[in-house]
Coordinates of C-alpha atoms in Angstrom, one line a residue:
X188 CA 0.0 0.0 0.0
X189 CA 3.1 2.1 0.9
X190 CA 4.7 1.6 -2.6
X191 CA 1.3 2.6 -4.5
X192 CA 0.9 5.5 -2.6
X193 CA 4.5 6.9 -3.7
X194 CA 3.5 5.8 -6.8
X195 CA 0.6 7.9 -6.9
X196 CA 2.5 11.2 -5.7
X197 CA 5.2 10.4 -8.3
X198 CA 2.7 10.7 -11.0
X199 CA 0.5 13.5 -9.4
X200 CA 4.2 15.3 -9.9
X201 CA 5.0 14.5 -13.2
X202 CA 1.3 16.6 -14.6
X203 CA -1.0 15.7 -17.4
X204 CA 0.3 13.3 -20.0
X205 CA -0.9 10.3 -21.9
X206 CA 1.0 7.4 -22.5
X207 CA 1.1 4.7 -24.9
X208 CA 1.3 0.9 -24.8
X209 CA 5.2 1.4 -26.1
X210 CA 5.7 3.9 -23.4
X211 CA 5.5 6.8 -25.7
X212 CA 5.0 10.6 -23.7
X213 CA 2.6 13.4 -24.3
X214 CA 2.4 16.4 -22.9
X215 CA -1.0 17.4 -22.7
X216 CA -2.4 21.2 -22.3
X217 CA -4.8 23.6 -24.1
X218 CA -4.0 23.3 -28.0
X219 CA -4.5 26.9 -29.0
X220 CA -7.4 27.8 -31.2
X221 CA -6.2 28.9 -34.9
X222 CA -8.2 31.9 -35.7
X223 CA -12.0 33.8 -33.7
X224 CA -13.9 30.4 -33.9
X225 CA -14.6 28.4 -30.6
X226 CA -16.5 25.6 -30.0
X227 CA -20.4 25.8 -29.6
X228 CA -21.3 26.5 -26.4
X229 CA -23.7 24.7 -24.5
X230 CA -27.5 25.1 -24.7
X231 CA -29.2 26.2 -21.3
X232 CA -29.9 23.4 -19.4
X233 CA -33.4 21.0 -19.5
X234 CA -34.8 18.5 -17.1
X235 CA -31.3 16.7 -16.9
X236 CA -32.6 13.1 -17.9
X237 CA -30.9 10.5 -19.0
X238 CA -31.4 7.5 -21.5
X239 CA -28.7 5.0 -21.3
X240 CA -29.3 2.5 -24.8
X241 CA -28.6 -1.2 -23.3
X242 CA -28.4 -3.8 -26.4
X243 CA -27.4 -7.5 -25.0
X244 CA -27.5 -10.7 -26.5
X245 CA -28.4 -13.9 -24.5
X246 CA -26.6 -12.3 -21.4
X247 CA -29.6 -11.8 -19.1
X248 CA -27.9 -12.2 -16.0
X249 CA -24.9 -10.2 -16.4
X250 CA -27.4 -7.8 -17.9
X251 CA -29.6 -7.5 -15.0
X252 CA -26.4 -6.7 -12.8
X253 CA -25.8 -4.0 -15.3
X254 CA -29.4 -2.1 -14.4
X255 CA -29.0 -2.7 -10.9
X256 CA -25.7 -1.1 -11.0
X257 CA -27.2 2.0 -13.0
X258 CA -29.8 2.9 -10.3
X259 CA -28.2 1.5 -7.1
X260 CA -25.4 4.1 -8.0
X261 CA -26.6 7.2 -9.8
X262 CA -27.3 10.3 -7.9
X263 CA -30.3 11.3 -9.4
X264 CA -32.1 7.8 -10.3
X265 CA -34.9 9.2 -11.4
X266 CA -33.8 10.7 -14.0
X267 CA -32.5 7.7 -15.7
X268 CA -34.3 6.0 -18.2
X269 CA -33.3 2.8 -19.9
X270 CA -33.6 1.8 -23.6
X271 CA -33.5 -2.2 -23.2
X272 CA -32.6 -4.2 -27.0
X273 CA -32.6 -7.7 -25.9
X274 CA -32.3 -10.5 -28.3
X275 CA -33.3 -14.5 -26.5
X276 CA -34.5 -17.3 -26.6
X277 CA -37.3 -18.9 -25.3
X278 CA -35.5 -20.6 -22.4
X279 CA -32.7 -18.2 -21.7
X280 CA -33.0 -16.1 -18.8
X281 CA -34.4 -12.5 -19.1
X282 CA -32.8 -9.4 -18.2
X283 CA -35.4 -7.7 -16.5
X284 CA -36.8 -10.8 -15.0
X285 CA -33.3 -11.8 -13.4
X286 CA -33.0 -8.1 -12.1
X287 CA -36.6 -8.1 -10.4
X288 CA -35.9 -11.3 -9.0
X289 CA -33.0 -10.1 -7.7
X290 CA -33.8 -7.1 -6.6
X291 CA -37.2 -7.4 -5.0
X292 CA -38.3 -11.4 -5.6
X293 CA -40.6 -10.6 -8.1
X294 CA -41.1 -12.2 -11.8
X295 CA -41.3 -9.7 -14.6
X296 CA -42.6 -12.6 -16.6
X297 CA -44.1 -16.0 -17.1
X298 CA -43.4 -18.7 -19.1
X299 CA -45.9 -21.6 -19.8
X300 CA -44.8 -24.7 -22.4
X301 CA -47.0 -24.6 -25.1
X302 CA -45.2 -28.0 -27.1
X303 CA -42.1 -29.0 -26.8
X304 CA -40.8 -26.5 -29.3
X305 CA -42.7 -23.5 -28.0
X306 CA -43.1 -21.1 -25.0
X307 CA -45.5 -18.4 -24.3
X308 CA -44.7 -15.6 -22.3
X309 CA -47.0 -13.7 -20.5
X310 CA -46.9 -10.4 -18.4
X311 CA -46.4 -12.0 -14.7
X312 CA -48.8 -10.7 -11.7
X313 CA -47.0 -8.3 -9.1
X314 CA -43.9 -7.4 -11.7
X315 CA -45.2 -3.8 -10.8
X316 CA -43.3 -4.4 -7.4
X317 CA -40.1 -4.8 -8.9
X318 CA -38.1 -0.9 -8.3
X319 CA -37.8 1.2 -10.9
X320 CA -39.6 -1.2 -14.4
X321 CA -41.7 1.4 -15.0
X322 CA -38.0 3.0 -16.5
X323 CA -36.9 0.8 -18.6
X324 CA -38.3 0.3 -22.0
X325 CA -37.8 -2.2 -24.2
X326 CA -37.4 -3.9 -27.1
X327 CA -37.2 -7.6 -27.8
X328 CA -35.7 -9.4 -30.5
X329 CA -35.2 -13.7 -31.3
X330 CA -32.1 -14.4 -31.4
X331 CA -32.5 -16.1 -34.6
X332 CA -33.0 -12.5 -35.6
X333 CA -29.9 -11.0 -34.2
X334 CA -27.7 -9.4 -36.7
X335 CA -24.9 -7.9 -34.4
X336 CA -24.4 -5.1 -31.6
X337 CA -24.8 -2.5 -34.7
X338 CA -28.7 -3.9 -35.5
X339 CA -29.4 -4.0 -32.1
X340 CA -27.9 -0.8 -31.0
X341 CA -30.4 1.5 -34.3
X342 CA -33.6 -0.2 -32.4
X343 CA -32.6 1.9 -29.5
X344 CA -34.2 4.7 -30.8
X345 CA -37.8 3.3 -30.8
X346 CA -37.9 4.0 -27.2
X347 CA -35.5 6.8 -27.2
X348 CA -37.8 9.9 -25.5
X349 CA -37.4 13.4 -24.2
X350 CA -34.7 12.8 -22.6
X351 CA -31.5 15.5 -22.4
X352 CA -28.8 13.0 -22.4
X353 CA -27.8 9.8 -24.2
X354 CA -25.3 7.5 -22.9
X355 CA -24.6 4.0 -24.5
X356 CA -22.8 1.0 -23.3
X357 CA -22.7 -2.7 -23.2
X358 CA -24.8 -5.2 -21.1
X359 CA -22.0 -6.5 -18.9
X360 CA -21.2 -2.9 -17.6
X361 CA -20.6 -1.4 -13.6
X362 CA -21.0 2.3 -12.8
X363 CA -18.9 3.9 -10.5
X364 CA -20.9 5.9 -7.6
X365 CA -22.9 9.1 -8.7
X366 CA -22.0 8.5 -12.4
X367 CA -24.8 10.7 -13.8
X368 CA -23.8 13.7 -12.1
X369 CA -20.1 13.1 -12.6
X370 CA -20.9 12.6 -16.9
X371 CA -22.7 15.9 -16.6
X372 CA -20.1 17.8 -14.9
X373 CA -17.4 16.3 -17.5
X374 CA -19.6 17.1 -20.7
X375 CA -20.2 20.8 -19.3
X376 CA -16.5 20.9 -18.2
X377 CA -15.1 21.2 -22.2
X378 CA -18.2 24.0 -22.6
X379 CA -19.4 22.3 -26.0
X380 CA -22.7 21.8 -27.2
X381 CA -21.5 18.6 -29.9
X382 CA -19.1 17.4 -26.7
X383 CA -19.2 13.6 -26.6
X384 CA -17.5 11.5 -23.8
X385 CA -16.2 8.5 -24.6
X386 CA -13.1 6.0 -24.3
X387 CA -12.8 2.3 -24.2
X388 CA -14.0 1.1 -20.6
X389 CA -11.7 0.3 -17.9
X390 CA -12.1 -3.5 -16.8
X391 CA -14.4 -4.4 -14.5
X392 CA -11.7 -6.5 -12.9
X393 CA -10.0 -3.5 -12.1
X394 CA -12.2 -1.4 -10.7
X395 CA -11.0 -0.9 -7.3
X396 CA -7.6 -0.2 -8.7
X397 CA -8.8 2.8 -10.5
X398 CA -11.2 3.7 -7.6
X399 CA -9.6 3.3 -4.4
X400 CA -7.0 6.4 -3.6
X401 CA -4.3 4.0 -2.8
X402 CA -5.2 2.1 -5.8
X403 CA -2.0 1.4 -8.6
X404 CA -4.5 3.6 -11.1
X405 CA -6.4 6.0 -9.1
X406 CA -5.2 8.7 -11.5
X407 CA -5.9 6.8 -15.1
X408 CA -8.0 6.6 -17.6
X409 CA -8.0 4.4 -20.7
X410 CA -7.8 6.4 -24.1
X411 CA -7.4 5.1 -27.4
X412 CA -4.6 6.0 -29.4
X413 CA -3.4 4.4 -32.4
X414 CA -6.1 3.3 -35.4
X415 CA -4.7 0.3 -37.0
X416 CA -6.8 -1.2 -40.7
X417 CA -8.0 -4.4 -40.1
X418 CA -7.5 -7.0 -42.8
X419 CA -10.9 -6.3 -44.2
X420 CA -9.2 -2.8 -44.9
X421 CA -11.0 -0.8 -42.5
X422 CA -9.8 1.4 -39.7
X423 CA -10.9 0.3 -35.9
X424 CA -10.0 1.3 -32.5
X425 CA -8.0 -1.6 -30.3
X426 CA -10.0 -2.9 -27.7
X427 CA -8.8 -2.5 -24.7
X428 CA -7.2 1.0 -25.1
X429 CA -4.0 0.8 -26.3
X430 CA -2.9 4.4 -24.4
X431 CA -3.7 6.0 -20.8
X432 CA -4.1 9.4 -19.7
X433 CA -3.1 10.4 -16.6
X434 CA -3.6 13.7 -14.0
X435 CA -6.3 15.4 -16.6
X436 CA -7.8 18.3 -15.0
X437 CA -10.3 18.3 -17.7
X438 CA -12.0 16.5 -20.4
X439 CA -9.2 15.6 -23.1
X440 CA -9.9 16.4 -27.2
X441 CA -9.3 12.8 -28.4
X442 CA -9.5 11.3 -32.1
X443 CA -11.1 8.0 -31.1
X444 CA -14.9 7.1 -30.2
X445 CA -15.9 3.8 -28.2
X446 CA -18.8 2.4 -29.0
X447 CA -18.7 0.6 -25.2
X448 CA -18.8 3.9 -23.7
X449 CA -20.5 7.1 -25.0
X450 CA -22.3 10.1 -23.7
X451 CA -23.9 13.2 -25.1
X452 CA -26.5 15.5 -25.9
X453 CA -29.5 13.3 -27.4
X454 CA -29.5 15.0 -30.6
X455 CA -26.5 13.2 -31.6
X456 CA -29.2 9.9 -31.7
X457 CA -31.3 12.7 -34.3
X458 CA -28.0 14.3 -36.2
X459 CA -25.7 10.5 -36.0
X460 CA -28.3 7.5 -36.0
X461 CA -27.4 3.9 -35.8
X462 CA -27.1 2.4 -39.6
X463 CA -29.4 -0.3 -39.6
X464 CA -28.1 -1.3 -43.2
X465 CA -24.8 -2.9 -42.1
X466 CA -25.9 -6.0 -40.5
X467 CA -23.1 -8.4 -38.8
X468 CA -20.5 -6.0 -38.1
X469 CA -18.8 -5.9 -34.8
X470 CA -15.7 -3.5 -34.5
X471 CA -15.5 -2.1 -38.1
X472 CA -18.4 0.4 -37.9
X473 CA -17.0 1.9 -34.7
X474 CA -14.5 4.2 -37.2
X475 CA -17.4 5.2 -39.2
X476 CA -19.8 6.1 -37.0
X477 CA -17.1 8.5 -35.6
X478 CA -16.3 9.8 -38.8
X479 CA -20.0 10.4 -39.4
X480 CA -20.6 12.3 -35.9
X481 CA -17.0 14.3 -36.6
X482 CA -17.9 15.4 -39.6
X483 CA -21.4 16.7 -38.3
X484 CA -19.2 18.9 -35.8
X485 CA -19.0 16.8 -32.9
X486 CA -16.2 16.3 -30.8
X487 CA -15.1 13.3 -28.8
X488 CA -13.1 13.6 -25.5
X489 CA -11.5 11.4 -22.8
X490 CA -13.1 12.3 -19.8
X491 CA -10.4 12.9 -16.2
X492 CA -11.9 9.7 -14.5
X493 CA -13.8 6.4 -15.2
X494 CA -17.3 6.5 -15.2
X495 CA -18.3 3.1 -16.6
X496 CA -15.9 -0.5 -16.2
X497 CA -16.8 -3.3 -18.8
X498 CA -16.5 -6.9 -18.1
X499 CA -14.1 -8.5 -20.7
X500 CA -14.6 -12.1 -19.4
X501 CA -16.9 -13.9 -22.0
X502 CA -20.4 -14.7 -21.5
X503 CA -20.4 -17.2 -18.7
X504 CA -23.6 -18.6 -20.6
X505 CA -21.0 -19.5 -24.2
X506 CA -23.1 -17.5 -25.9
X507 CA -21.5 -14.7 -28.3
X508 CA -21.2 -14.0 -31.5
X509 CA -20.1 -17.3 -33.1
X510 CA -24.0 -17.9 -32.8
X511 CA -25.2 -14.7 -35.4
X512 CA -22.0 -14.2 -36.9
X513 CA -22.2 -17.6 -39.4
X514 CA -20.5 -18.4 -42.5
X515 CA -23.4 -18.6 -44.3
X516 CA -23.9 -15.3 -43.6
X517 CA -20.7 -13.3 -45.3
X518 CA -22.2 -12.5 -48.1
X519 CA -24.2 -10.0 -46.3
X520 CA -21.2 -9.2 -43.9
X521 CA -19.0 -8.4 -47.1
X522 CA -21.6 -5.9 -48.4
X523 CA -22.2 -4.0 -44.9
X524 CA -18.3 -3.5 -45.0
X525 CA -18.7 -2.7 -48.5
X526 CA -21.5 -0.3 -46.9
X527 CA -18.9 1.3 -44.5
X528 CA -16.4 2.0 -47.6
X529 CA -18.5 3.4 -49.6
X530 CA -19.0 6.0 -46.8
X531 CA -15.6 6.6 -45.9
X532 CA -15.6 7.8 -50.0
X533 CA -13.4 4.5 -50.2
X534 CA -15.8 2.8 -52.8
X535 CA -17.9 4.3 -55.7
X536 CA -20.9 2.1 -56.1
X537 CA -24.0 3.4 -56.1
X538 CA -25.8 0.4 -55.7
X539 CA -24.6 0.2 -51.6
X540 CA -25.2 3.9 -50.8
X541 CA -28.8 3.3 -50.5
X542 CA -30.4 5.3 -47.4
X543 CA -26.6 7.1 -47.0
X544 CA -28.2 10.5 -46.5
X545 CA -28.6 10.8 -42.8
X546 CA -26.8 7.6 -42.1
X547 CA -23.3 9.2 -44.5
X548 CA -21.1 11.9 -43.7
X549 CA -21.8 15.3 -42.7
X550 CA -20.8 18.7 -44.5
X551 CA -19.3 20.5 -41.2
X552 CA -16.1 19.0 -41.7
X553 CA -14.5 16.9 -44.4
X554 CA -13.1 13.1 -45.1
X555 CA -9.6 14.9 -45.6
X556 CA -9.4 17.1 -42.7
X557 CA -10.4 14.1 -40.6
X558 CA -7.2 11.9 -42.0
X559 CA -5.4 14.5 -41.2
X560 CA -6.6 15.1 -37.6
X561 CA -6.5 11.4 -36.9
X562 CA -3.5 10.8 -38.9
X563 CA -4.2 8.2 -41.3
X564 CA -4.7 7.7 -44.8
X565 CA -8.2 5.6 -46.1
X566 CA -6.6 5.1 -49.3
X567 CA -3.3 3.7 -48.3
X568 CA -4.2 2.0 -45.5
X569 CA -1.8 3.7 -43.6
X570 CA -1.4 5.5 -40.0
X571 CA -1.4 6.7 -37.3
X572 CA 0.5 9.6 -37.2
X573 CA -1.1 12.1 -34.7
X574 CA 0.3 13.2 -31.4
X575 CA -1.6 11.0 -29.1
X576 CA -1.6 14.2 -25.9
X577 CA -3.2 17.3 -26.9
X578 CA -5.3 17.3 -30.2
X579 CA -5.5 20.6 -31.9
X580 CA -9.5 21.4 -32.6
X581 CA -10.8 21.5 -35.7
X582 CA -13.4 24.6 -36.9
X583 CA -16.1 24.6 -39.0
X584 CA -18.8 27.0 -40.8
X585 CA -21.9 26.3 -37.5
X586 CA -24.3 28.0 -40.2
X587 CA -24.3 24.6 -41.8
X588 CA -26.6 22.3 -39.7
X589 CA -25.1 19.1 -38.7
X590 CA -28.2 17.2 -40.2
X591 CA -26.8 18.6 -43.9
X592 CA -25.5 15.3 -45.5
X593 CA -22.6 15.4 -47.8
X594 CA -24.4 12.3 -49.8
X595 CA -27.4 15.3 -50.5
X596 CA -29.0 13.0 -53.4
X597 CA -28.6 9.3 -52.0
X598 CA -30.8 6.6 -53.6
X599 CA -33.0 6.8 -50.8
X600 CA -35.6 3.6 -50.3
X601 CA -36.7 4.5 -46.4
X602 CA -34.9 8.2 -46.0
X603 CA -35.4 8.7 -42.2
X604 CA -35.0 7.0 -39.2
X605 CA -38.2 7.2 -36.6
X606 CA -38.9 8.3 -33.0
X607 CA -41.7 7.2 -32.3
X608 CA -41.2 8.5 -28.8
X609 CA -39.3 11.8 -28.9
X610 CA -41.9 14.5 -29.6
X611 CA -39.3 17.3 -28.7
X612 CA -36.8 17.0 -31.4
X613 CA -33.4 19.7 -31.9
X614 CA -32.2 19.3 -35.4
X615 CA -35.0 16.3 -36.9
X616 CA -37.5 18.4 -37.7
X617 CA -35.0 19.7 -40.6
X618 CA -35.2 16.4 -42.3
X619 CA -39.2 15.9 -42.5
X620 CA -39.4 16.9 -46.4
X621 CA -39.6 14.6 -49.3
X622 CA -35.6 14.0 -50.9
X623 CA -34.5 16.2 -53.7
X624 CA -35.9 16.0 -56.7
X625 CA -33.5 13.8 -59.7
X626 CA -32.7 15.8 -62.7
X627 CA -33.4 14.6 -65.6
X628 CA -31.9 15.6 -69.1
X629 CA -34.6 17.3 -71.4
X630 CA -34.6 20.3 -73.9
X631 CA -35.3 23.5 -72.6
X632 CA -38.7 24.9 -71.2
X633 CA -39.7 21.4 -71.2
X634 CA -40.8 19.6 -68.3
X635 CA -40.8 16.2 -68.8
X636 CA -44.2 14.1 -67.6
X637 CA -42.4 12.2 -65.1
X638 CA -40.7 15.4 -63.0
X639 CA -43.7 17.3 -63.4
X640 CA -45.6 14.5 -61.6
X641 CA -42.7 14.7 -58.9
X642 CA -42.6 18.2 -58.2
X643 CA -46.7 18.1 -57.6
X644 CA -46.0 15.4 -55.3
X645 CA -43.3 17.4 -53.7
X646 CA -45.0 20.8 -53.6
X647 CA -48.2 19.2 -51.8
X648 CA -46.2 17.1 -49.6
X649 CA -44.2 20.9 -48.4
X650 CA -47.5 22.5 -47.8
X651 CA -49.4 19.4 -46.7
X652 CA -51.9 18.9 -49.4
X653 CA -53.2 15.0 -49.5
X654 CA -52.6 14.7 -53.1
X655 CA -53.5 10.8 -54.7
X656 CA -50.7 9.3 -56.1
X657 CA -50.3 9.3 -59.5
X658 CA -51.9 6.2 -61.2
X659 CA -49.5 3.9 -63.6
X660 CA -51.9 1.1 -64.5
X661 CA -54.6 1.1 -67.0
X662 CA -58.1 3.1 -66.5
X663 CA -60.5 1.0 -64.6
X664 CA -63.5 1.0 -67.6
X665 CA -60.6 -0.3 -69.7
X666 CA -60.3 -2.9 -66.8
X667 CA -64.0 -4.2 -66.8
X668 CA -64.4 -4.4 -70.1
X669 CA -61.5 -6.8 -70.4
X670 CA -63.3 -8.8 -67.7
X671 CA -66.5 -8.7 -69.0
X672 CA -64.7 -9.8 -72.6
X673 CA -63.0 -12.9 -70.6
X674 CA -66.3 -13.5 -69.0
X675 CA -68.2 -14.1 -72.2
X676 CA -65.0 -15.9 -73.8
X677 CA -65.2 -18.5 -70.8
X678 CA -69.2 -19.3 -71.6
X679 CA -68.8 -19.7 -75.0
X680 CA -66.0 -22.3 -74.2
X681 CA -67.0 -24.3 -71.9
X682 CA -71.1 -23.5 -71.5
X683 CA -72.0 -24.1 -75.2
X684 CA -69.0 -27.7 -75.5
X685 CA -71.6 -29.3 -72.5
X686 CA -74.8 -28.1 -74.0
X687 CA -74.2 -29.5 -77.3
X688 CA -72.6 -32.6 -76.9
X689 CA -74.5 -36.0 -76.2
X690 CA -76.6 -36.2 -73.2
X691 CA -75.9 -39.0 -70.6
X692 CA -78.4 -41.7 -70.5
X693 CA -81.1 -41.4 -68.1
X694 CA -81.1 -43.9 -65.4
X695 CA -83.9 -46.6 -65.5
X696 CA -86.7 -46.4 -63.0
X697 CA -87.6 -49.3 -61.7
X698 CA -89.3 -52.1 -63.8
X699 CA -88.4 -50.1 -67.3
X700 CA -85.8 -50.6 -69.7
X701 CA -83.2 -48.3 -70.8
X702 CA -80.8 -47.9 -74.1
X703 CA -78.4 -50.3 -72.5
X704 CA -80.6 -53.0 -72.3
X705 CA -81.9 -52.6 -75.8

């Protein structure tokens, strides 16, 4: 205990720095800000709630620990609201029924054999006693229907409300104590209204270490540092973090986003939403979704302490993702990375940027200036060259919404993502308008049938005129003649053959004779 503690005053000594896994040093202060332009400052404060988005497969009870750690430890717990993606099976054990077991003896559910190969489950009697269901919502998936943390993860926004805050983690998570107010005070610390905290998750194994003031790590946080391309040719974070920082006094600009880990404003859920178009990824669409929020103006940053600690042991259960992530499946996993290419500008096929308006790049900030800030290059495959301390930050025009999407005319099948719950909205109501408009090539003053038809539709849907869509099958007289034709055609056929032809023989009553005894 002696030796840790002079360990502890030897670093508190040394200052802020970060340090890599090959022992590399960086200083770490305030990068000065090139030119007028700061950062957006934060919006005047709301209700303060907070919707944490909780996606587990067939981990119910290290899941259930996870929401009992949430409210046993937050300072405000009603404030917290949970957004629950669980994918099961019939027989595995539920999340929220393991937690209100657990926590007050109580089912959440029942489960009566229907056959052998089915179970019903019903809404059990008294679940109202467990603490605190009435705040988590949920959605539930088979897990024959699981297509990977990504999938789960864009459901979370069917139950995403009101709320002020959005934090996102894993289902084997522990929160330190008063974690809510500590996230708040860390996001308002770095005065940014597109602030995002996030880093790669101490381990839960650890977590006295980090916590306890004679603790070996009392004073560090993971942070990510290098971005190294998979051999799929995609740029990922490591997992654990491959840096630490050390003594920060505040929030640290960082050029890496966890998707273990993350908290901000909600309308990053409205400006970033989960793609639900690259099914079976794990890892690889970590790097894109943090291009796509960069380049909408937000900014990540390691916060000064640990707020969450992730359990790397494997499921306990064996389940994982050797159970959705098949063979038989690649196909579909080669065209979501395909997907993620395309949107780093990496690939030119038009056929897989389907829906990448609001689910592509942003026009706040470019592809370029993000290499550069991260230090890496797409097209080479090479990197990473930045300075792993203090991150100078990058300005951009804020009269340019962070909804504008660099893709402007995708081949759009289903445009928009929905809330079905969040009736307060910051930047969504931008996107509720039909997509542009295609050109088409035709002489001049002309308006061809086709775009005219569009631009009604358009102008009606704009001022909210219930216009008919236009019709593209034949007229409907045109239609009953044609059946009334058929109709005629089919008597004459087969009416007329029976009426004409020979008659069968009548049968004999009794004591006559008939044509076959003749």
């Amino acid at each position: 205990a002696i030796l840790s503690f002079l360990l502890v005053v030897v670093e508190t000594m040394s200052g802020p720095r970060v340090q890599d896994s090959a022992g590399s040093l960086f200083a770490v202060g305030d990068a000065p800000i090139t030119g007028s332009q700061t950062p957006v400052p934060p919006a005047a404060d709301k209700d303060g709630t907070v919707f944490i988005s909780l996606a587990t497969f067939r981990d119910g009870k290290r899941c259930a620990d996870t929401i009992k750690s949430i409210f046993d430890n937050a300072s405000e717990p009603d404030k917290v609201v949970i957004g629950l993606i669980e994918e099961n099976a019939m027989d595995d054990d539920f999340c929220l029924d393991v937690y209100c077991k657990n926590a007050a003896g109580v089912k959440s559910i029942e489960k009566k054999q229907i056959r052998a190969d089915m179970i019903k489950i019903m809404t059990a009697e008294g679940r109202e006693k467990c603490p605190r269901i009435d705040q988590v919502r949920q959605v539930s998936v088979f897990n024959v229907a699981a297509k990977g943390p990504n999938d789960a993860r864009s459901l979370g926004r069917k139950v995403l409300g009101n709320e002020e805050y959005c934090m996102q983690i894993d289902s084997h998570t522990a929160f330190t104590k008063d974690w809510d107010k500590i996230a708040k005070l860390q996001w308002k610390m770095v005065q940014n209204e597109f602030a995002v905290l996030s880093t790669v998750p101490a381990a839960k194994a650890e977590q006295s270490e980090y916590e306890s003031w004679t603790g070996s790590k009392s004073r560090e946080v993971p942070r990510s540092c290098h971005v190294k391309f998979g051999e799929n040719g995609l740029p990922d974070f490591p997992s654990p973090a491959d840096a630490k920082a050390m003594d920060l006094e505040k929030p640290l600009l960082a050029h890496a986003w966890s998707a273990a880990f993350s908290f901000a404003k909600c309308h990053l859920e409205e400006t970033t939403p989960y793609d639900p178009f690259i099914p079976y990824l794990m890892g690889a669409e970590q790097f894109a979704r943090y291009a796509r929020l960069w380049t909408r103006g937000y900014d990540v940053y390691t916060p000064t302490r640990n707020i969450v600690y992730h359990d790397y042991i494997p499921n306990p259960d064996g389940h994982g993702m050797q159970e959705w992530m098949r063979q038989r499946r690649k196909r579909i996993r080669d065209e979501s990375m395909d997907r993620v290419m395309a949107i780093l500008e990496q690939k030119d096929d038009a056929a897989i940027q389907h829906n990448s308006g609001i689910y592509g790049l942003g026009k706040r900030r470019s592809l370029a200036q993000l290499e550069k800030y991260v230090g890496i290059d797409l097209a080479r495959k090479t990197g990473n060259g930045a300075d792993c301390g203090s991150k100078q930050w990058v300005p951009y025009d804020t009269s340019i919404s962070p909804i504008e999407n660099m893709f402007s005319k995708p081949t759009d099948l289903d445009p928009q993502p929905e809330f079905p719950l969040r009736t307060e909205t910051v930047f969504y109501h931008e996107t509720e308008q039909p997509p542009g408009i295609p050109e088409l090539e035709i002489p001049d003053g002309a308006v061809a049938p086709k775009q005219q038809q569009l631009q009604e539709k358009s102008s009606s849907l704009r001022t909210g005129e219930v216009v008919a869509p236009p019709s593209s099958g034949p007229p409907t007289v045109l239609l009953f003649v044609l059946w009334v034709f058929g109709l005629i055609v089919w008597c004459m056929v087969f009416v007329n053959t029976n009426s004409g032809g020979s008659k069968k023989p009548r049968r004999r009553r009794k004591g006559g004779t008939s044509s076959k005894d003749m």
